[in-house]
Amino acid sequence: MANNKVNILLVEDNPMQTRLIQKLLAKSENPSFDVTSVETLGAALEQLERQASDLILLDLMLPDSQSLETFFRVKAQAPDIPIIVQSALDDVNLAARAVDKGAHDYLVKDRITSTSLIRSIRYSIERMRARSGEWASSMFHLAQQQFLKAAYIMDLDDNIRQRLLFPERAQIVALPFRRDQREQVETVFGYRVQHVLNMGPTKGGIRYHQGVDLGEVSALAMWMTWKCALMCLPFGGAKGGVRVDPTALSRAELQRLTRRYTSAFIGMIGPEIDIPAPDMGTDEQIMAWILDTYSQQVGYSVPAVVTGKPVVLGGSLGRKEATGRGLVYLVEEAARHLGIPLKNATAVVQGFGNVGASAARFLSECGVKIIAVGDVSTNLYNRRGLDVDSLTDYVDEHRVLKGYPEAETLETPEMLELECDILVPAALQTQITSENAGRIKCKILAEGANGPTTLEADEILSERGIFVLPDVLGNAGGVTVSYFEWVQGIQNFMWPLEEINRRLRDILTDAFARTLQRAQQNSVDMRTAAMIEGLHRVTQAKLMRGLFP
Ligand code: NAD
């Protein structure tokens, strides 16, 4: 599935049925569908050999093959592609037998609607995905490799190393929620992972994205552990997620899904247990619904159950923009260390959501010229500098950057490789890889996103002398102000914004200085140094607590 486009192979000899399916699928924008249609089994097998598909819609009665034989031949050719069988009303038994033999779903031709068709496609892709390893994620592999590298360099005790390689607790739930057409119930998967349980309660955001799986959430939980320890916060790492595209849901659907998620994990979260916060695809409104659902269940209002909630519900001043603000405090430290004046320096920012937009705003307040920004819809470029306030107004109105007038557009690889002083990845993981690291031309790579750089790319950047503010340090401003919010919630006390920003700067500056010192002393890159710094604290805590029983 590339860019949320699902490639369907439609095997159907009735042209009227083919046209109907094409018409029904064309109505959907998110996901959108590319349909290749063929009329015979022979043509289907040839097409499968030529080009990969995400799903096969299969009529069992074809001119050159009939009944279950059709299914078996297609299945043998494409064992890893989900198959939905289409059957006539009087052939439902045959379709049911195909499902028995491994088809993912069946549809009765006379009853197909756009809703039932798209739901069946989603459900079949989910079923296929559930068969592949939930842990088999490139992000989890990256998090584990980074950890093992740091563990090796610091000569970490083997017992501790093995205990930290996987999360201590993880739960997966199937979440049914009602779509706006009330008769339709959709089921998606939800996750909560707690990596280390002995540093205090666990803490970590909730991500809504179509790519979420157990491995991704576990990687994010692991990074949270190092981040909290590096900042000396009294938390272990956690993370949550739902495998869903939030942009395809209405506000009412998002609310129903969020409340169901909260209720499914009600025993696993709480101010003394595990405190969620926003991450990609979630925001302060989602936190408000979690707070409300949790409070309804326990019978009184519990603001400290989440952070990143609206200020009117006990959210902290400065939390919303804390990750971007913190990143810019760190860029100031890095620029001072490298002797780069920020006035008139240039920056490129990938991602214009919570982190990217506030990083762009605070960078431009420091006098930095933002020459390019990008989001899921487009990338914008203006050598003379983009106006961040006007971009923000545009996104407030249109949700995405696409269509913004005062800029050229360019492709993502070109944008990431622009010559600039500061490059801020603040969207997705694995953006800087061994493939493009040799062409990245920034002086400071300031990681707002989690996991934007692969292990191989790290080595290339290090050889090329690019200064990296690694994610566990770079985006730690968010969890730091989340910690302030949690403390304020427990004490029922509000701190002024100046105090929050002062404390934030103090904590980040201290972590930057410790990381830099360790990098210089141990001759390692900033990421490994940051991880070793965090790992030392976690190791000490584990050894002091001992092992039960
Ligand atoms: P967000 O949902 O507010 O914004 C995400 C941005 O990324 C949007 O502009 C979106 O259009 C863009 N995007 C999505 N898919 C893209 C694609 N394929 N190509 C280019 N851009 C794409 O999310 P956020 O909270 O800003 O989180 C961004 C990153 O920062 C994530 O990696 C998250 O884990 C990390 N992070 C967030 C926080 C926080 O406080 N929100 C804290 C620490 C780390």
Coordinates of C-alpha atoms and ligand atoms in Angstrom, one line a residue, residues 3 207 209 220 224 227 239 278-282 319-320 322-323 350-357 374-379 399-401 412 425-429 431 448-451 475-476 478-479, ligand 1:
N3 CA 0.9 6.6 0.0
R207 CA -0.4 7.9 18.1
H209 CA -1.8 6.5 12.2
L220 CA 8.5 4.7 20.7
M224 CA 10.6 7.4 25.9
K227 CA 14.3 10.4 27.1
K239 CA 3.5 4.6 24.2
P278 CA -0.6 13.6 22.4
D279 CA 1.6 12.2 19.6
M280 CA 1.1 12.1 15.8
G281 CA -2.5 12.2 14.9
T282 CA -3.8 13.1 18.4
R319 CA 2.6 22.3 26.8
K320 CA 1.2 22.6 23.3
A322 CA 6.8 22.7 24.3
T323 CA 8.3 20.1 21.9
Q350 CA 9.6 18.6 7.4
G351 CA 6.2 18.3 9.1
F352 CA 3.9 21.2 9.9
G353 CA 1.9 19.7 12.8
N354 CA 2.3 20.4 16.4
V355 CA 6.1 19.9 16.5
G356 CA 7.1 21.2 13.1
A357 CA 4.9 24.3 13.1
G374 CA 6.6 20.1 4.0
D375 CA 3.7 18.0 5.2
V376 CA 1.7 15.0 4.0
S377 CA 0.2 17.1 1.2
T378 CA 3.2 19.0 -0.3
N379 CA 6.6 20.6 0.2
R399 CA -5.7 21.5 7.3
V400 CA -2.7 21.0 5.1
L401 CA -0.1 23.1 3.2
T412 CA 10.6 15.4 -0.5
P425 CA 12.6 16.4 10.5
A426 CA 9.3 16.7 12.5
A427 CA 7.0 14.2 10.7
L428 CA 7.7 10.6 10.1
Q429 CA 10.4 8.0 11.1
Q431 CA 13.5 9.9 6.6
G448 CA 11.7 16.7 16.2
A449 CA 10.3 13.4 15.0
N450 CA 11.0 10.1 16.7
G451 CA 13.4 7.8 14.8
N475 CA 12.1 16.4 21.2
A476 CA 12.3 15.9 25.0
G478 CA 7.3 17.8 25.2
V479 CA 7.6 15.2 27.9
Ligands
NAD1 P1 1.1 16.0 14.1 O1 0.1 15.0 13.8 O2 0.7 17.2 14.8 O3 1.8 16.5 12.8 C1 2.4 15.5 11.9 C2 2.9 16.3 10.7 O4 3.6 15.4 9.8 C3 1.7 16.9 9.8 O5 2.1 18.1 9.3 C4 1.6 15.9 8.7 O6 1.0 16.4 7.5 C5 3.0 15.5 8.5 N1 3.1 14.2 7.8 C6 2.4 13.1 8.0 N2 2.7 12.1 7.1 C7 3.7 12.7 6.3 C8 4.4 12.3 5.2 N3 4.2 11.0 4.7 N4 5.3 13.1 4.6 C9 5.5 14.3 5.1 N5 4.8 14.8 6.2 C10 4.0 14.0 6.8 O7 2.2 15.2 14.9 P2 3.3 15.8 15.9 O8 2.8 15.7 17.3 O9 3.8 17.1 15.4 O10 4.4 14.7 15.8 C11 5.4 14.7 14.8 C12 6.6 13.9 15.2 O11 7.1 14.4 16.4 C13 6.3 12.4 15.5 O12 7.4 11.6 15.2 C14 6.1 12.4 17.0 O13 6.4 11.1 17.6 C15 7.2 13.4 17.4 N6 6.9 14.0 18.8 C16 5.8 14.7 19.1 C17 5.7 15.2 20.3 C18 4.5 16.1 20.7 O14 4.5 16.7 21.8 N7 3.5 16.2 19.9 C19 6.7 15.0 21.3 C20 7.8 14.3 21.0 C21 7.9 13.8 19.7

